[in-house]
XYZ file of N, CA and C in Angstrom:
846
model
N -3.788 20.817 1.679
C -2.616 20.785 0.811
C -2.788 19.713 -0.251
N -2.273 19.998 -1.437
C -2.279 19.018 -2.504
C -0.847 18.742 -2.936
N -0.536 17.473 -3.137
C 0.812 17.077 -3.528
C 0.966 17.132 -5.043
N 2.174 17.457 -5.486
C 2.484 17.459 -6.912
C 3.120 16.126 -7.300
N 2.851 15.686 -8.505
C 3.403 14.439 -9.012
C 4.804 14.701 -9.563
N 5.793 13.911 -9.068
C 7.178 14.099 -9.481
C 7.613 13.153 -10.590
N 7.045 11.935 -10.623
C 7.481 10.921 -11.586
C 6.259 10.307 -12.259
N 6.521 9.532 -13.279
C 5.483 8.683 -13.835
C 5.183 7.559 -12.842
N 4.244 6.709 -13.180
C 3.894 5.579 -12.316
C 4.970 4.504 -12.455
N 6.122 4.741 -11.782
C 7.310 3.914 -11.980
C 7.326 2.665 -11.112
N 6.425 2.558 -10.146
C 6.434 1.425 -9.225
C 5.074 0.735 -9.209
N 5.099 -0.563 -9.071
C 3.866 -1.302 -8.816
C 3.441 -1.074 -7.360
N 4.404 -1.204 -6.450
C 4.119 -1.001 -5.026
C 5.252 -0.163 -4.433
N 5.189 1.143 -4.684
C 6.184 2.052 -4.133
C 6.064 2.141 -2.628
N 7.196 2.182 -1.935
C 7.220 2.185 -0.467
C 8.534 2.783 0.026
N 8.566 3.078 1.335
C 9.790 3.317 2.079
C 10.720 4.402 1.590
N 10.263 5.643 1.304
C 11.196 6.677 0.850
C 12.187 7.072 1.948
N 13.427 7.328 1.536
C 14.490 7.747 2.460
C 15.345 8.797 1.770
N 15.559 9.914 2.448
C 16.477 10.945 1.957
C 17.732 10.923 2.823
N 18.881 10.736 2.195
C 20.158 10.827 2.896
C 21.065 11.740 2.088
N 21.685 12.742 2.692
C 22.494 13.700 1.931
C 23.575 13.031 1.088
N 24.169 11.960 1.627
C 25.247 11.305 0.890
C 24.754 10.570 -0.348
N 23.432 10.396 -0.475
C 22.875 9.722 -1.650
C 22.558 10.708 -2.779
N 22.642 11.988 -2.521
C 22.367 13.009 -3.542
C 20.989 12.837 -4.157
N 20.042 12.493 -3.322
C 18.684 12.316 -3.825
C 17.908 11.343 -2.970
N 16.726 11.019 -3.430
C 15.817 10.157 -2.687
C 15.942 8.718 -3.170
N 15.845 7.766 -2.245
C 15.720 6.356 -2.579
C 14.441 5.813 -1.972
N 13.810 4.913 -2.679
C 12.629 4.227 -2.190
C 12.580 2.865 -2.841
N 11.559 2.066 -2.556
C 11.528 0.705 -3.076
C 10.263 0.465 -3.890
N 10.415 -0.381 -4.896
C 9.286 -1.033 -5.558
C 9.251 -2.413 -4.921
N 8.528 -2.510 -3.810
C 8.729 -3.567 -2.832
C 8.628 -4.977 -3.410
N 7.521 -5.283 -4.051
C 7.286 -6.658 -4.480
C 8.003 -6.992 -5.786
N 8.574 -5.983 -6.430
C 9.465 -6.230 -7.564
C 10.892 -6.493 -7.099
N 11.176 -6.205 -5.826
C 12.518 -6.409 -5.289
C 13.520 -5.371 -5.741
N 13.053 -4.148 -6.052
C 13.919 -3.121 -6.611
C 14.038 -1.914 -5.689
N 15.245 -1.344 -5.637
C 15.477 -0.045 -5.025
C 15.476 0.996 -6.141
N 14.716 2.074 -5.956
C 14.642 3.162 -6.921
C 15.392 4.375 -6.386
N 15.954 5.162 -7.300
C 16.743 6.327 -6.920
C 16.350 7.495 -7.807
N 15.950 8.599 -7.198
C 15.628 9.809 -7.942
C 16.900 10.636 -8.105
N 17.413 10.677 -9.325
C 18.625 11.439 -9.614
C 18.316 12.942 -9.608
N 19.326 13.796 -9.337
C 19.105 15.249 -9.405
C 18.557 15.693 -10.755
N 18.865 14.945 -11.805
C 18.366 15.270 -13.141
C 16.888 14.951 -13.311
N 16.324 14.222 -12.359
C 14.942 13.772 -12.475
C 14.813 12.370 -13.019
N 15.925 11.786 -13.497
C 15.892 10.418 -13.989
C 15.749 9.438 -12.827
N 15.180 8.267 -13.128
C 14.961 7.239 -12.117
C 15.928 6.082 -12.337
N 16.731 5.778 -11.307
C 17.569 4.587 -11.341
C 16.838 3.435 -10.688
N 17.097 2.218 -11.158
C 16.439 1.023 -10.620
C 17.487 -0.071 -10.428
N 17.435 -0.705 -9.251
C 18.454 -1.687 -8.866
C 17.761 -2.867 -8.184
N 17.895 -4.048 -8.756
C 17.245 -5.239 -8.220
C 18.100 -5.826 -7.097
N 17.489 -6.063 -5.922
C 18.244 -6.543 -4.760
C 17.749 -7.877 -4.218
N 16.614 -8.398 -4.717
C 16.103 -9.669 -4.211
C 14.649 -9.840 -4.574
N 14.012 -10.902 -4.088
C 12.601 -11.120 -4.396
C 11.685 -10.051 -3.809
N 12.124 -9.419 -2.735
C 11.411 -8.312 -2.093
C 12.445 -7.270 -1.680
N 12.114 -6.012 -1.828
C 12.912 -4.916 -1.258
C 11.995 -4.208 -0.270
N 12.143 -4.510 1.018
C 11.175 -4.065 2.006
C 11.481 -2.684 2.575
N 12.720 -2.436 2.941
C 13.091 -1.173 3.589
C 14.593 -0.999 3.484
N 15.062 0.242 3.558
C 16.496 0.501 3.510
C 16.833 1.722 4.341
N 18.093 1.752 4.788
C 18.623 2.887 5.522
C 20.101 3.049 5.189
N 20.627 4.288 5.278
C 22.082 4.463 5.125
C 22.815 3.824 6.296
N 24.092 3.498 6.076
C 24.953 2.935 7.122
C 26.016 3.952 7.506
N 26.377 3.979 8.777
C 27.457 4.863 9.206
C 28.779 4.452 8.570
N 28.913 3.168 8.224
C 30.131 2.669 7.582
C 30.149 2.951 6.092
N 29.065 3.529 5.572
C 28.950 3.797 4.147
C 28.021 2.818 3.467
N 27.412 3.255 2.396
C 26.467 2.392 1.706
C 25.143 2.322 2.435
N 24.516 1.156 2.391
C 23.180 1.027 2.961
C 22.916 -0.386 3.457
N 21.948 -0.500 4.347
C 21.399 -1.789 4.762
C 20.009 -1.888 4.153
N 19.677 -3.089 3.670
C 18.399 -3.315 3.009
C 17.745 -4.550 3.607
N 16.470 -4.434 3.953
C 15.669 -5.602 4.322
C 15.058 -6.159 3.048
N 15.335 -7.424 2.753
C 14.764 -8.061 1.581
C 13.597 -8.947 2.033
N 13.354 -10.067 1.368
C 12.200 -10.879 1.749
C 12.351 -11.444 3.156
N 13.499 -12.047 3.452
C 13.744 -12.686 4.747
C 15.046 -12.242 5.399
N 15.877 -11.493 4.667
C 17.248 -11.220 5.093
C 17.507 -9.726 5.239
N 18.587 -9.424 5.958
C 19.178 -8.104 5.968
C 20.481 -8.178 5.184
N 20.621 -7.306 4.187
C 21.816 -7.305 3.354
C 22.414 -5.910 3.359
N 23.677 -5.809 2.971
C 24.350 -4.513 2.892
C 24.989 -4.375 1.515
N 25.146 -3.136 1.079
C 25.799 -2.838 -0.182
C 26.448 -1.472 -0.071
N 27.567 -1.315 -0.752
C 28.288 -0.051 -0.691
C 27.763 0.973 -1.683
N 27.147 0.502 -2.772
C 26.677 1.417 -3.810
C 25.582 0.743 -4.617
N 24.668 1.511 -5.185
C 23.638 0.938 -6.044
C 24.265 0.180 -7.220
N 23.657 -0.951 -7.540
C 24.117 -1.745 -8.665
C 25.022 -2.892 -8.294
N 25.622 -2.838 -7.100
C 26.488 -3.947 -6.727
C 25.674 -5.075 -6.086
N 26.247 -6.263 -6.069
C 25.573 -7.421 -5.478
C 25.542 -7.258 -3.960
N 24.342 -7.252 -3.341
C 24.282 -7.105 -1.883
C 24.927 -8.293 -1.172
N 25.466 -8.036 0.014
C 26.104 -9.058 0.834
C 25.216 -9.367 2.031
N 25.036 -10.648 2.329
C 24.184 -11.058 3.446
C 24.798 -10.637 4.771
N 24.000 -9.972 5.602
C 24.407 -9.625 6.957
C 23.769 -10.553 7.976
N 22.460 -10.801 7.838
C 21.752 -11.649 8.798
C 20.436 -12.100 8.178
N 19.954 -13.247 8.641
C 18.649 -13.760 8.238
C 17.678 -13.591 9.401
N 16.538 -12.957 9.122
C 15.542 -12.728 10.169
C 14.584 -13.899 10.305
N 14.197 -14.527 9.178
C 13.216 -15.608 9.190
C 13.369 -16.421 7.921
N 12.741 -17.606 7.911
C 12.812 -18.493 6.744
C 11.447 -18.957 6.270
N 10.375 -18.598 6.945
C 9.032 -19.043 6.591
C 8.640 -18.455 5.234
N 8.356 -19.290 4.211
C 8.027 -18.745 2.880
C 6.697 -18.009 2.835
N 5.860 -18.168 3.854
C 4.563 -17.492 3.879
C 4.649 -16.081 4.448
N 5.821 -15.703 4.983
C 6.004 -14.426 5.677
C 7.108 -13.647 4.980
N 6.975 -12.316 4.957
C 8.040 -11.476 4.409
C 8.248 -10.238 5.274
N 9.446 -9.694 5.206
C 9.723 -8.399 5.821
C 8.940 -7.309 5.096
N 8.591 -6.240 5.816
C 7.686 -5.249 5.241
C 8.135 -3.808 5.404
N 8.475 -3.339 6.593
C 8.774 -1.916 6.799
C 9.553 -1.761 8.090
N 10.323 -0.692 8.207
C 11.098 -0.504 9.423
C 11.802 0.829 9.468
N 12.702 0.971 10.445
C 13.461 2.197 10.620
C 14.488 2.031 11.721
N 15.415 2.980 11.813
C 16.494 2.920 12.799
C 16.208 3.822 13.987
N 16.592 3.342 15.169
C 16.481 4.168 16.367
C 17.703 5.083 16.475
N 17.708 6.018 17.436
C 18.846 6.959 17.530
C 20.172 6.282 17.829
N 20.157 5.057 18.349
C 21.385 4.326 18.636
C 21.918 3.560 17.421
N 21.163 3.577 16.317
C 21.632 2.907 15.113
C 21.205 1.471 14.969
N 20.241 1.023 15.768
C 19.651 -0.307 15.592
C 18.546 -0.226 14.544
N 18.411 -1.269 13.734
C 17.437 -1.293 12.643
C 16.290 -2.220 13.035
N 15.094 -1.644 13.195
C 13.884 -2.421 13.471
C 13.155 -2.646 12.148
N 12.685 -3.866 11.923
C 11.912 -4.136 10.711
C 10.868 -5.203 11.018
N 9.640 -4.957 10.585
C 8.535 -5.863 10.870
C 8.164 -6.718 9.678
N 7.292 -7.686 9.919
C 6.878 -8.625 8.885
C 5.360 -8.675 8.755
N 4.928 -9.392 7.720
C 3.520 -9.695 7.509
C 3.431 -10.971 6.698
N 2.305 -11.667 6.810
C 2.054 -12.825 5.959
C 1.625 -12.342 4.582
N 2.049 -13.090 3.548
C 1.627 -12.726 2.193
C 0.108 -12.684 2.087
N -0.574 -13.581 2.807
C -2.041 -13.593 2.754
C -2.671 -12.772 3.877
N -1.832 -12.008 4.596
C -2.284 -11.108 5.661
C -2.966 -11.851 6.808
N -2.522 -13.069 7.103
C -3.040 -13.822 8.244
C -2.934 -12.987 9.518
N -4.041 -12.802 10.243
C -3.985 -11.992 11.473
C -2.995 -12.558 12.488
N -2.169 -11.687 13.042
C -1.257 -12.061 14.108
C -0.025 -12.819 13.682
N 0.204 -12.979 12.385
C 1.338 -13.782 11.920
C 2.634 -12.991 11.841
N 2.567 -11.668 12.056
C 3.741 -10.823 11.894
C 4.541 -10.640 13.165
N 5.771 -10.209 12.978
C 6.728 -9.994 14.065
C 7.497 -8.710 13.794
N 7.880 -8.013 14.848
C 8.797 -6.892 14.725
C 10.166 -7.359 15.208
N 11.164 -7.286 14.304
C 12.523 -7.730 14.608
C 13.442 -6.540 14.843
N 14.530 -6.821 15.556
C 15.574 -5.835 15.813
C 16.899 -6.375 15.300
N 17.515 -5.646 14.373
C 18.856 -5.957 13.880
C 19.842 -5.021 14.560
N 20.765 -5.583 15.308
C 21.788 -4.769 15.977
C 22.994 -4.580 15.050
N 23.827 -3.591 15.324
C 24.974 -3.330 14.449
C 25.918 -4.514 14.279
N 25.969 -5.421 15.255
C 26.856 -6.588 15.132
C 26.227 -7.720 14.327
N 25.002 -7.510 13.806
C 24.335 -8.527 13.002
C 23.400 -9.433 13.778
N 23.319 -9.265 15.090
C 22.394 -10.072 15.890
C 20.954 -9.649 15.617
N 20.062 -10.637 15.450
C 18.646 -10.379 15.215
C 17.841 -10.932 16.381
N 16.953 -10.123 16.943
C 16.100 -10.563 18.045
C 14.669 -10.120 17.790
N 13.743 -10.743 18.508
C 12.316 -10.444 18.387
C 11.920 -9.385 19.403
N 11.230 -8.351 18.940
C 10.770 -7.272 19.807
C 9.289 -7.412 20.112
N 8.505 -7.804 19.096
C 7.050 -7.807 19.222
C 6.492 -8.914 18.336
N 5.529 -9.668 18.855
C 4.863 -10.706 18.075
C 3.359 -10.401 18.021
N 2.653 -11.182 17.190
C 1.204 -11.062 17.143
C 0.687 -9.883 16.357
N 1.545 -9.274 15.525
C 1.079 -8.183 14.672
C 0.652 -8.759 13.323
N -0.091 -7.996 12.559
C -0.626 -8.502 11.293
C 0.094 -7.889 10.093
N 0.127 -6.569 9.992
C 0.882 -5.886 8.930
C 1.742 -4.834 9.615
N 2.961 -5.217 9.981
C 3.870 -4.300 10.662
C 4.299 -3.233 9.678
N 4.035 -1.977 10.011
C 4.236 -0.908 9.047
C 5.091 0.212 9.633
N 4.665 1.478 9.472
C 5.506 2.622 9.792
C 6.064 2.606 11.203
N 7.305 3.094 11.335
C 7.979 3.190 12.624
C 8.952 4.363 12.565
N 8.788 5.333 13.481
C 9.660 6.501 13.499
C 9.714 7.079 14.905
N 10.841 7.745 15.209
C 11.097 8.233 16.557
C 10.849 9.729 16.686
N 10.515 10.160 17.898
C 10.334 11.576 18.203
C 11.679 12.286 18.124
N 11.681 13.624 18.020
C 12.958 14.343 17.901
C 13.943 14.064 19.030
N 13.456 13.855 20.251
C 14.366 13.587 21.366
C 14.638 12.103 21.571
N 14.041 11.244 20.752
C 14.303 9.812 20.817
C 13.624 9.083 21.954
N 12.775 9.762 22.721
C 12.164 9.118 23.885
C 10.847 8.417 23.562
N 10.312 8.648 22.355
C 9.079 7.980 21.942
C 9.250 7.465 20.521
N 8.526 6.390 20.199
C 8.518 5.859 18.839
C 7.078 5.592 18.446
N 6.733 5.954 17.221
C 5.375 5.815 16.702
C 5.339 4.638 15.732
N 4.294 3.817 15.845
C 4.283 2.525 15.163
C 2.886 2.206 14.651
N 2.837 1.578 13.472
C 1.573 1.179 12.857
C 1.537 -0.320 12.627
N 0.508 -0.981 13.136
C 0.074 -2.299 12.679
C -1.242 -2.032 11.958
N -1.196 -2.019 10.631
C -2.258 -1.419 9.824
C -3.674 -1.835 10.197
N -3.995 -3.125 10.375
C -5.394 -3.474 10.633
C -5.963 -2.952 11.949
N -5.115 -2.490 12.860
C -5.642 -1.907 14.103
C -6.339 -0.577 13.842
N -6.008 0.083 12.704
C -6.562 1.400 12.427
C -5.972 2.502 13.288
N -4.814 2.227 13.914
C -4.231 3.183 14.854
C -2.781 3.478 14.508
N -2.322 4.603 15.021
C -0.906 4.835 15.250
C -0.694 4.661 16.742
N 0.202 3.759 17.127
C 0.528 3.551 18.536
C 1.825 4.270 18.871
N 2.079 4.444 20.157
C 3.317 5.066 20.596
C 3.961 4.180 21.665
N 5.277 4.047 21.578
C 6.089 3.374 22.594
C 6.932 4.418 23.311
N 7.276 4.143 24.556
C 8.402 4.812 25.181
C 9.671 4.131 24.691
N 10.767 4.896 24.668
C 12.020 4.336 24.159
C 13.208 4.912 24.915
N 14.154 4.048 25.257
C 15.451 4.486 25.763
C 16.495 3.470 25.339
N 17.771 3.855 25.442
C 18.842 3.009 24.918
C 18.990 1.708 25.688
N 18.609 1.694 26.964
C 18.772 0.483 27.764
C 17.640 -0.510 27.550
N 16.412 -0.014 27.462
C 15.232 -0.887 27.408
C 14.723 -1.074 25.984
N 15.002 -0.146 25.105
C 14.434 -0.196 23.762
C 12.984 0.253 23.787
N 12.149 -0.387 22.977
C 10.728 -0.039 22.898
C 9.963 -0.710 24.036
N 9.110 0.074 24.718
C 8.301 -0.489 25.791
C 7.099 0.419 26.037
N 6.129 -0.084 26.787
C 4.931 0.668 27.164
C 4.141 1.118 25.929
N 3.785 0.177 25.072
C 2.987 0.497 23.879
C 1.575 0.905 24.281
N 1.045 1.930 23.576
C -0.309 2.397 23.851
C -0.831 3.138 22.620
N -2.150 3.266 22.464
C -2.693 3.991 21.307
C -2.309 5.471 21.344
N -2.007 6.019 20.177
C -1.718 7.445 20.039
C -2.864 8.155 19.323
N -3.199 7.720 18.108
C -4.383 8.225 17.413
C -5.059 7.067 16.688
N -6.363 7.168 16.529
C -7.142 6.213 15.752
C -7.601 6.890 14.467
N -7.385 6.218 13.344
C -7.789 6.755 12.049
C -9.231 6.327 11.785
N -10.141 7.251 11.490
C -11.517 6.842 11.172
C -11.537 5.841 10.018
N -12.386 4.834 10.126
C -12.405 3.763 9.133
C -12.670 4.288 7.723
N -13.474 5.334 7.613
C -13.798 5.855 6.281
C -12.708 6.764 5.724
N -11.627 6.995 6.486
C -10.529 7.846 6.026
C -9.389 7.049 5.411
N -9.422 5.721 5.544
C -8.345 4.889 5.038
C -7.657 4.130 6.153
N -6.551 3.468 5.800
C -5.839 2.591 6.736
C -4.406 3.091 6.909
N -3.949 3.253 8.148
C -2.608 3.788 8.368
C -1.527 2.866 7.812
N -0.535 3.463 7.172
C 0.541 2.700 6.536
C 1.870 3.253 7.042
N 2.733 3.742 6.165
C 4.002 4.291 6.607
C 3.851 5.659 7.238
N 4.864 6.059 8.025
C 4.795 7.370 8.683
C 6.183 7.955 8.854
N 6.208 9.245 9.146
C 7.431 9.942 9.503
C 7.115 10.987 10.557
N 8.159 11.532 11.189
C 8.020 12.525 12.253
C 8.799 13.769 11.848
N 8.210 14.948 12.077
C 8.903 16.190 11.732
C 9.693 16.733 12.923
N 10.419 17.827 12.684
C 11.308 18.377 13.705
C 10.550 18.971 14.889
N 9.252 19.233 14.729
C 8.423 19.735 15.822
C 7.719 18.619 16.577
N 7.964 17.381 16.183
C 7.333 16.236 16.829
C 6.022 15.823 16.210
N 5.632 16.467 15.104
C 4.399 16.091 14.423
C 4.553 14.780 13.665
N 3.452 14.053 13.533
C 3.441 12.746 12.886
C 2.693 12.859 11.569
N 3.284 12.336 10.498
C 2.697 12.339 9.164
C 2.491 10.884 8.768
N 1.241 10.480 8.586
C 0.934 9.076 8.332
C 0.216 8.930 6.995
N 0.737 8.035 6.154
C 0.142 7.738 4.853
C -1.072 6.843 5.035
N -2.105 7.071 4.220
C -3.358 6.338 4.356
C -3.621 5.485 3.114
N -3.475 4.173 3.283
C -3.832 3.215 2.239
C -5.350 3.262 2.035
N -5.776 3.319 0.803
C -7.195 3.443 0.459
C -7.792 4.732 1.028
N -6.923 5.736 1.235
C -7.390 6.993 1.795
C -7.036 8.223 0.979
N -6.178 8.061 -0.055
C -5.812 9.165 -0.952
C -5.283 10.378 -0.193
N -4.569 10.150 0.897
C -4.131 11.285 1.710
C -2.989 10.895 2.637
N -2.309 11.923 3.144
C -1.399 11.837 4.285
C -1.974 12.736 5.364
N -2.136 12.206 6.567
C -2.637 13.009 7.687
C -1.489 13.446 8.591
N -1.565 14.688 9.030
C -0.564 15.269 9.922
C -1.192 15.489 11.290
N -0.611 14.859 12.304
C -1.056 15.007 13.689
C 0.036 15.705 14.495
N -0.387 16.517 15.457
C 0.571 17.170 16.345
C 1.183 16.143 17.289
N 2.214 16.563 18.015
C 2.854 15.685 18.994
C 1.888 15.267 20.093
N 0.793 16.031 20.257
C -0.237 15.686 21.248
C -1.354 14.839 20.659
N -1.318 14.574 19.352
C -2.316 13.711 18.732
C -3.483 14.428 18.089
N -3.403 15.745 17.926
C -4.481 16.507 17.283
C -4.257 16.537 15.775
N -5.324 16.355 14.994
C -5.222 16.434 13.546
C -4.956 17.878 13.146
N -3.827 18.109 12.446
C -3.402 19.456 12.082
C -3.690 19.790 10.625
N -3.472 18.843 9.728
C -3.658 19.103 8.309
C -3.741 17.787 7.550
N -4.165 17.894 6.278
C -4.289 16.729 5.416
C -3.686 17.068 4.057
N -2.824 16.198 3.563
C -2.280 16.316 2.209
C -3.110 15.415 1.302
N -3.687 15.982 0.282
C -4.542 15.225 -0.625
C -3.761 14.774 -1.853
N -4.066 13.554 -2.307
C -3.433 13.004 -3.499
C -4.504 12.456 -4.429
N -4.203 12.328 -5.724
C -5.213 11.865 -6.672
C -5.342 10.347 -6.756
N -4.475 9.613 -6.039
C -4.507 8.147 -6.101
C -4.948 7.597 -4.754
N -5.460 6.379 -4.746
C -6.079 5.826 -3.538
C -5.070 5.331 -2.507
N -4.084 4.580 -2.979
C -3.253 3.820 -2.048
C -1.930 4.534 -1.787
N -1.895 5.247 -0.671
C -0.721 6.013 -0.248
C 0.032 5.153 0.762
N 1.336 4.965 0.541
C 2.050 3.944 1.308
C 2.997 4.488 2.369
N 3.680 5.596 2.086
C 4.691 6.072 3.030
C 5.092 7.491 2.669
N 5.820 8.139 3.583
C 6.280 9.502 3.345
C 7.561 9.741 4.131
N 8.361 10.680 3.634
C 9.627 11.026 4.296
C 10.019 12.438 3.905
N 10.631 13.164 4.836
C 11.129 14.494 4.549
C 12.486 14.408 3.844
N 12.703 15.345 2.933
C 13.968 15.396 2.213
C 14.198 16.763 1.628
N 15.131 16.819 0.695
C 15.566 18.104 0.162
C 16.699 18.663 1.005
N 17.401 19.644 0.502
C 18.564 20.195 1.202
C 18.215 20.732 2.582
N 17.010 21.264 2.740
C 16.587 21.828 4.030
C 15.622 20.902 4.774
N 15.430 19.712 4.255
C 14.488 18.743 4.842
C 13.087 19.333 4.993
N 12.704 20.171 4.028
C 11.398 20.821 4.110
C 10.433 20.356 3.023
N 10.784 19.277 2.330
C 9.911 18.697 1.316
C 9.470 17.315 1.794
N 8.185 17.016 1.669
C 7.660 15.708 2.059
C 7.450 14.885 0.793
N 8.211 13.810 0.665
C 8.091 12.902 -0.467
C 7.131 11.772 -0.098
N 6.273 11.399 -1.035
C 5.175 10.470 -0.749
C 5.160 9.376 -1.817
N 5.166 8.117 -1.381
C 5.117 6.983 -2.298
C 3.697 6.426 -2.382
N 3.397 5.824 -3.542
C 2.053 5.305 -3.799
C 2.142 3.948 -4.479
N 0.990 3.274 -4.560
C 0.946 1.909 -5.078
C -0.238 1.713 -6.011
N -0.043 0.818 -6.984
C -1.162 0.357 -7.802
C -1.388 -1.140 -7.595
N -0.616 -1.760 -6.702
C -0.674 -3.209 -6.514
C -2.046 -3.645 -6.012
N -2.656 -4.578 -6.698
C -3.937 -5.134 -6.289
C -5.124 -4.244 -6.550
N -4.915 -3.080 -7.169
C -6.010 -2.150 -7.456
C -6.618 -2.522 -8.804
N -7.874 -2.890 -8.810
C -8.524 -3.337 -10.044
C -8.691 -2.212 -11.054
N -8.754 -0.976 -10.580
C -8.953 0.161 -11.472
C -8.073 1.320 -10.994
N -6.749 1.206 -11.160
C -5.860 2.230 -10.602
C -5.913 3.536 -11.374
N -5.732 4.619 -10.655
C -5.544 5.929 -11.279
C -4.258 5.868 -12.111
N -4.173 6.590 -13.225
C -2.952 6.545 -14.040
C -1.674 6.907 -13.276
N -1.795 7.703 -12.219
C -0.620 8.115 -11.449
C -0.306 7.170 -10.289
N -1.112 6.151 -10.066
C -0.844 5.213 -8.968
C 0.500 4.532 -9.210
N 1.382 4.571 -8.213
C 2.742 4.073 -8.354
C 3.754 5.173 -8.590
N 3.286 6.411 -8.716
C 4.181 7.555 -8.893
C 4.688 8.057 -7.545
N 5.731 8.865 -7.597
C 6.257 9.576 -6.439
C 5.694 10.997 -6.446
N 5.258 11.469 -5.268
C 4.685 12.802 -5.126
C 5.504 13.609 -4.120
N 5.258 14.927 -4.115
C 5.970 15.815 -3.195
C 5.077 16.985 -2.799
N 5.226 17.420 -1.543
C 4.548 18.616 -1.067
C 5.510 19.363 -0.140
N 5.369 20.691 -0.070
C 6.151 21.494 0.871
C 5.205 21.939 1.979
N 5.241 21.255 3.138
C 4.187 21.454 4.137
C 4.414 22.568 5.137
N 5.561 23.253 5.076
C 5.786 24.360 6.003
C 6.494 23.982 7.282
N 6.945 22.750 7.399
C 7.762 22.314 8.529
C 8.942 21.523 7.991
N 9.963 21.370 8.817
C 11.121 20.583 8.429
C 11.059 19.204 9.074
N 11.696 18.270 8.420
C 11.801 16.932 8.966
C 13.063 16.740 9.766
N 13.274 15.497 10.181
C 14.469 15.122 10.936
C 15.451 14.396 10.011
N 16.749 14.540 10.223
C 17.697 13.735 9.439
C 17.442 12.246 9.680
N 17.606 11.443 8.645
C 17.382 10.009 8.788
C 18.430 9.428 9.748
N 17.993 8.567 10.647
C 18.910 7.879 11.546
C 19.557 6.713 10.801
N 20.889 6.651 10.720
C 21.530 5.569 9.976
C 21.688 4.308 10.816
N 21.927 3.204 10.111
C 22.256 1.933 10.768
C 23.723 1.968 11.158
N 24.022 1.606 12.395
C 25.392 1.725 12.922
C 26.262 0.539 12.568
N 25.759 -0.413 11.797
C 26.553 -1.588 11.422
C 27.438 -1.329 10.220
């Protein structure tokens, strides 16, 4: 499969696409610019600055959205308004929040990485609906994609330098536990970054320096590959009215010779449907 280009190269480091019906379109981040981007039905791109970093976002059951910025979790009712602080995850200036997602109970998990990618300096945090922040996992390097299986009993997770997608067991009482390897990405295929899960339990993982998104079955078998013309593929998410379109974000950050489309948003119709985004219950 080949993805079509939807926008110009509007982001330096595009990441974290999210489709929510109440948003009337797709939102994603230009992470290191600290901006949330919005694809309007007209095709126009809205841009909203939320902080020094815009790491990840999710809709809220109370309305609006929760956003992970450089060190904080903030909330806002609508694009363009000044975000309100909900909780601070960390204060170390050498570390920033990076990527995350919500579990079926509405808790928001978000991981970190060191700006200089120091091995083991990252942490996976859990933000509960009441604003409490706790540590779930330490010793990670680049905490990246995180998404749950259709029944919520498993969660798939990437710490990019491991070259793997790992899987956790998950339940409402224990949370994430029993981490183990799920699939290993060949070194010459790129580095696993963001991911999403489809309604059949398949895993779609973006490959940094791999110019592709790989699709694995719920059993871990490689099913298909989406090819893109740019090297650094960062994340993907299902959207559209029927959740049958896969939106893919890309980056030109740190690329000495980027393709002209690096930083653009892409789309493919892969023949399966995705899952509705799990909102934050706060």
